[in-house]
PDB file of C-alpha atoms in Angstrom:
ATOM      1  CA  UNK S  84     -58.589 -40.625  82.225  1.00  0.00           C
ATOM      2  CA  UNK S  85     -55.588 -39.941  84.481  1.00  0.00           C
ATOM      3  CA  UNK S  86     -52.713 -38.248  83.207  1.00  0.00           C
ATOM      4  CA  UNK S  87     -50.150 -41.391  83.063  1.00  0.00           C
ATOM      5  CA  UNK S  88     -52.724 -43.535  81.513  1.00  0.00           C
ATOM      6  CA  UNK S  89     -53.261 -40.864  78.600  1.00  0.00           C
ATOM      7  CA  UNK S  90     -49.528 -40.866  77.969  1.00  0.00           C
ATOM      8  CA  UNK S  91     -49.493 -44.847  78.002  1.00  0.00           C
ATOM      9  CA  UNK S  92     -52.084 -44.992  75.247  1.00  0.00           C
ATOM     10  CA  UNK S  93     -49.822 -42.753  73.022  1.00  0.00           C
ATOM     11  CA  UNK S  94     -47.095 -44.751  73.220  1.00  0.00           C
ATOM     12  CA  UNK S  95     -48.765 -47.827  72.418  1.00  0.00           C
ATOM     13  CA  UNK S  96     -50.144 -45.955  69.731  1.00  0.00           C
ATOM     14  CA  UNK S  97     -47.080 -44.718  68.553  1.00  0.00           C
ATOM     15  CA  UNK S  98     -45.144 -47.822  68.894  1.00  0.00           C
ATOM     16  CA  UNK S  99     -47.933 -49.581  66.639  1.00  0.00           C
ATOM     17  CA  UNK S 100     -47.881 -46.478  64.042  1.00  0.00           C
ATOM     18  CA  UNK S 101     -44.145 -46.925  63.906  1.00  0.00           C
ATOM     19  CA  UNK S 102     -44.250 -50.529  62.478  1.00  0.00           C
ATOM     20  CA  UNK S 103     -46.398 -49.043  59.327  1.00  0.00           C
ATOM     21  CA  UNK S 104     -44.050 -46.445  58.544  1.00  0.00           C
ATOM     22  CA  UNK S 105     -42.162 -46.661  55.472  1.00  0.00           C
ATOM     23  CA  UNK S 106     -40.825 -42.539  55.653  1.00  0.00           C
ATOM     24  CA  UNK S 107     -39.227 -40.592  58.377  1.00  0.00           C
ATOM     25  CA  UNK S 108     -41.025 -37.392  57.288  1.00  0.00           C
ATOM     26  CA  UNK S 109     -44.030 -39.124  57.291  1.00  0.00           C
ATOM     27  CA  UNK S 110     -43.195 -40.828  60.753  1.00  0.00           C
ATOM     28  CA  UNK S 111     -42.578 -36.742  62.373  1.00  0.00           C
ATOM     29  CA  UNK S 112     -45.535 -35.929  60.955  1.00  0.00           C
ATOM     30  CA  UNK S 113     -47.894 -38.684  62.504  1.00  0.00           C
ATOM     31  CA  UNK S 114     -45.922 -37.870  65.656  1.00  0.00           C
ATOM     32  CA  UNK S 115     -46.698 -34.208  66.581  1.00  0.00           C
ATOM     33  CA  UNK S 116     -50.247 -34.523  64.781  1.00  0.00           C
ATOM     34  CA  UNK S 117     -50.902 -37.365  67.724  1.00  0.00           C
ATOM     35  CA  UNK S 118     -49.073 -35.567  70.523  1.00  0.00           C
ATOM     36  CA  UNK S 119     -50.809 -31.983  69.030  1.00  0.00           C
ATOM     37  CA  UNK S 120     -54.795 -33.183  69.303  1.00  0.00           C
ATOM     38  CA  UNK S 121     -54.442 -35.571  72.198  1.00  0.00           C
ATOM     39  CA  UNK S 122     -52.389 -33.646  75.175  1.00  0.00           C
ATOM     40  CA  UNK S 123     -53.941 -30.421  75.269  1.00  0.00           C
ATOM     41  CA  UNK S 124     -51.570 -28.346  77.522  1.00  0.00           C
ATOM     42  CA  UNK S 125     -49.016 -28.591  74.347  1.00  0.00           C
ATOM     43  CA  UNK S 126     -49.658 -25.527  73.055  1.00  0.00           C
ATOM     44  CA  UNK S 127     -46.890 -25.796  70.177  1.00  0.00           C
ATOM     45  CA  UNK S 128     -44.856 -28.516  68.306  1.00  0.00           C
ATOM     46  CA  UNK S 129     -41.802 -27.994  66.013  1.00  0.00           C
ATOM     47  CA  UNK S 130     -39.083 -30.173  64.150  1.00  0.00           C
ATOM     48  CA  UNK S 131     -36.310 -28.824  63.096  1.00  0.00           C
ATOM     49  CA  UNK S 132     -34.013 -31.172  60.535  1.00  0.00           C
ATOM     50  CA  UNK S 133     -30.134 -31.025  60.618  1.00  0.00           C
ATOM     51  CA  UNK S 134     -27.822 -30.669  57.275  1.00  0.00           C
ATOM     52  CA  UNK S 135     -24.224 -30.399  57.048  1.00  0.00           C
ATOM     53  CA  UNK S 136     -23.996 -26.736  58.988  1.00  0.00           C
ATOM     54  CA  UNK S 137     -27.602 -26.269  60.512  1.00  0.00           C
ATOM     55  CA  UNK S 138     -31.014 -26.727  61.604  1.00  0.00           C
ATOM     56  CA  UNK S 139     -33.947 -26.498  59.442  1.00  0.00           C
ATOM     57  CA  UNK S 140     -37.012 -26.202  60.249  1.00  0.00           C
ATOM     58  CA  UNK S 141     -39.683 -28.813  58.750  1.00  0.00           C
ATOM     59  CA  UNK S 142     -42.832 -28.595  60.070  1.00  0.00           C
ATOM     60  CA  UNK S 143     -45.159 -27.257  63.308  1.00  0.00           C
ATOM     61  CA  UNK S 144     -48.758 -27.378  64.589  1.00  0.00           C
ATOM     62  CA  UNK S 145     -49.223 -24.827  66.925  1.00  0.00           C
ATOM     63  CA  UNK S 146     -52.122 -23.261  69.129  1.00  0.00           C
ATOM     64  CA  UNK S 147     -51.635 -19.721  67.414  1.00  0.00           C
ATOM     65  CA  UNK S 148     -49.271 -18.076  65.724  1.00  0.00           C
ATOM     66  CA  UNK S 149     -45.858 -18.535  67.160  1.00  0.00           C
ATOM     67  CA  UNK S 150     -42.518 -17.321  65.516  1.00  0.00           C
ATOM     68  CA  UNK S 151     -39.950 -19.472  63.589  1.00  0.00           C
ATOM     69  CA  UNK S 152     -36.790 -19.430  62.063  1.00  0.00           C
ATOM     70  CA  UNK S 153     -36.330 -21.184  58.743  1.00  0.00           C
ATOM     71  CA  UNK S 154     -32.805 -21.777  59.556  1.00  0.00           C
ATOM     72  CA  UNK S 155     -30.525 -22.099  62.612  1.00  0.00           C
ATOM     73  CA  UNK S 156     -26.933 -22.509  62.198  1.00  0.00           C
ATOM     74  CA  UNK S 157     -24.653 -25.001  64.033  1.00  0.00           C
ATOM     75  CA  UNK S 158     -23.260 -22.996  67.604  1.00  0.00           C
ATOM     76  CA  UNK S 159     -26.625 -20.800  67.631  1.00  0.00           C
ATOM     77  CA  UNK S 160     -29.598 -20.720  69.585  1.00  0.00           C
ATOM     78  CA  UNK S 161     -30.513 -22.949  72.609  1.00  0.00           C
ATOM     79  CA  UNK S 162     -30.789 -25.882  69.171  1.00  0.00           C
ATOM     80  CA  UNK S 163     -27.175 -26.588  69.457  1.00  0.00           C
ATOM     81  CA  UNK S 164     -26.767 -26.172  73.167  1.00  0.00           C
ATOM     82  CA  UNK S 165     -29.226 -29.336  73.541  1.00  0.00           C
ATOM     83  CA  UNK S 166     -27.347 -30.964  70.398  1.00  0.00           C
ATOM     84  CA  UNK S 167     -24.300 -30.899  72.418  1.00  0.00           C
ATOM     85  CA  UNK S 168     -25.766 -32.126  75.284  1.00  0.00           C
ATOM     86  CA  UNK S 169     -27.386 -34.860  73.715  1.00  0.00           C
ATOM     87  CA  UNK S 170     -29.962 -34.952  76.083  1.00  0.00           C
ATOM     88  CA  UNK S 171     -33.885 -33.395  76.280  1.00  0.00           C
ATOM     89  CA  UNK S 172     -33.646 -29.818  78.129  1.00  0.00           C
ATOM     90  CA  UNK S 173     -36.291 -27.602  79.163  1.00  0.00           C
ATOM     91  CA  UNK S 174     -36.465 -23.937  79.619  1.00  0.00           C
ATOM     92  CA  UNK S 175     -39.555 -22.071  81.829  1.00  0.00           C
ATOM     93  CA  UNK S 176     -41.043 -19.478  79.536  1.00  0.00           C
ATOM     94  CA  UNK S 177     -44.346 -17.434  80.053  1.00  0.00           C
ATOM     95  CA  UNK S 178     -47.289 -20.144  81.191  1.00  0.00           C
ATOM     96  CA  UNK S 179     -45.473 -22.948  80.715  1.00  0.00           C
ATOM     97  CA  UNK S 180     -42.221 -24.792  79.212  1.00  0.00           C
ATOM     98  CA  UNK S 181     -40.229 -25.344  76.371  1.00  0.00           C
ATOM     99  CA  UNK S 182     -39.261 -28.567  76.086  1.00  0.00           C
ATOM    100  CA  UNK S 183     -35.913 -29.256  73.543  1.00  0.00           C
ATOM    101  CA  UNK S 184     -36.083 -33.547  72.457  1.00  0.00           C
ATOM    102  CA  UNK S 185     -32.839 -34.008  70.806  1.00  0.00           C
ATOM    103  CA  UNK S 186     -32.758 -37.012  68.138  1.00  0.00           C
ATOM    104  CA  UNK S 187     -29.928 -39.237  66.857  1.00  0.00           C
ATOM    105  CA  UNK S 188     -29.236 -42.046  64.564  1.00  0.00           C
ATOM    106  CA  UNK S 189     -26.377 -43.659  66.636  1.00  0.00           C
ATOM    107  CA  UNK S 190     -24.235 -40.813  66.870  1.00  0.00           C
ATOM    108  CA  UNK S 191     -25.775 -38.542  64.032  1.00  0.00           C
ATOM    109  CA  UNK S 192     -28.085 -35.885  65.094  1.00  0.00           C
ATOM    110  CA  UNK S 193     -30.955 -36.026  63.053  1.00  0.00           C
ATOM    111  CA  UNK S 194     -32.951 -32.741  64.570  1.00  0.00           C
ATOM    112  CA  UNK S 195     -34.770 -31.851  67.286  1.00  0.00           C
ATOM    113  CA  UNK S 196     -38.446 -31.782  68.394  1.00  0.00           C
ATOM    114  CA  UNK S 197     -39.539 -28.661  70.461  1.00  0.00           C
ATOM    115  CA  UNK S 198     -42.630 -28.908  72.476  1.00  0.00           C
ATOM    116  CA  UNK S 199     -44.018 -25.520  74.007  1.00  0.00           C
ATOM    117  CA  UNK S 200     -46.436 -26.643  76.940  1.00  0.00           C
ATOM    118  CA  UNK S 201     -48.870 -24.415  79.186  1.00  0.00           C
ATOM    119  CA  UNK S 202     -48.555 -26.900  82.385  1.00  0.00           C
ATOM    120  CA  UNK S 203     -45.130 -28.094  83.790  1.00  0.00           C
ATOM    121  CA  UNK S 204     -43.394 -31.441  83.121  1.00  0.00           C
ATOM    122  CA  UNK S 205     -43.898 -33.968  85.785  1.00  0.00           C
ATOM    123  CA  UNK S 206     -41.944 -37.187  86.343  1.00  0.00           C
ATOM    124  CA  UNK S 207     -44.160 -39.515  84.055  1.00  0.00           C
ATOM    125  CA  UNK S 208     -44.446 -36.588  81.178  1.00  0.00           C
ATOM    126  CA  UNK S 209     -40.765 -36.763  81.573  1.00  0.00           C
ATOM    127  CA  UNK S 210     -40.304 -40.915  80.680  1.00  0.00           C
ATOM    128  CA  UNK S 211     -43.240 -40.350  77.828  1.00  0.00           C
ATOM    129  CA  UNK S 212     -40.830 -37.580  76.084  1.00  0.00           C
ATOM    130  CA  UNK S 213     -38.149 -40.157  76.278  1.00  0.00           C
ATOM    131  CA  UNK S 214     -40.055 -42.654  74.941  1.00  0.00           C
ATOM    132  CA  UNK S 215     -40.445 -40.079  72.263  1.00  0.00           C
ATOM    133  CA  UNK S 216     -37.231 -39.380  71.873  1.00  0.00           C
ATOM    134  CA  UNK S 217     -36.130 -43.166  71.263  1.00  0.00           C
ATOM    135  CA  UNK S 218     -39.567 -43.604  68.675  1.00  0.00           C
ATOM    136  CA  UNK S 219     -37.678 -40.482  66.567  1.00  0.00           C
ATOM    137  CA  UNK S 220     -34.181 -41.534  66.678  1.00  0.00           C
ATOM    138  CA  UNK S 221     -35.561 -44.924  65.039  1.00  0.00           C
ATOM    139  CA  UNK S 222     -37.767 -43.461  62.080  1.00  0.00           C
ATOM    140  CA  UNK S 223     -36.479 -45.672  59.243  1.00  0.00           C
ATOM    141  CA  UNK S 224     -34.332 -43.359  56.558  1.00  0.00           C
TER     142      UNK S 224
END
């Protein structure tokens, strides 16, 4: 199966999951278990939730043993820089990217997703992450 065909199915499949959901936590959950064991160049995937003054983090499934912070204040980190943006971001690390999916309700950031990945984002990764990006921002409350 070709690359943009794989990423296809998983949005269907997300976009049907989505109807069924009755929790947002639930609804991250079945999101980066689905990305996790069905693209295999991403190595690592976090969410991070936002309160009144920071980032915290909520879950991962990850490849190994990577490195988190339980907490990330507002104006710290490359979290807020994204946040401010309002847009996804990437950053080239050892073998691969970091990928930084910013999610809202309207105007309310709700966290951010952070995707490690051992290949490079191409154009039709790029529209699937956005895709992503819209499925989060609508998790129901």
């Amino acid at each position: 199966m070709e690359k943009a065909e794989l990423l296809e199915e998983i949005r269907c499949e997300l976009g049907l999951l989505l109807q069924d959901v009755q929790d947002k936590k639930e609804w991250y959950d079945t999101v980066i278990h689905l990305l996790k064991s069905r693209i295999p160049n991403y190595r690592s995937i976090f969410v991070y939730l936002t309160d009144e003054t920071s980032f915290n983090y909520y879950t991962h499934l990850s490849d190994g043993k990577e490195i988190y912070q339980e907490k990330i204040y507002f104006g710290d980190e490359m979290l807020s820089i994204v946040a401010a943006r309002g847009e996804i971001s990437c950053d080239f690390i050892p073998g691969g990217q970091k990928i930084y999916i910013p999610f809202y309700r309207g105007h309310h950031l709700m966290g951010e997703m952070i995707i490690m990945t051992s290949q490079f984002v191409d154009y039709d990764e790029l529209k699937f992450i956005k895709n992503i990006q819209t499925m989060l921002s609508t998790a129901p409350f």
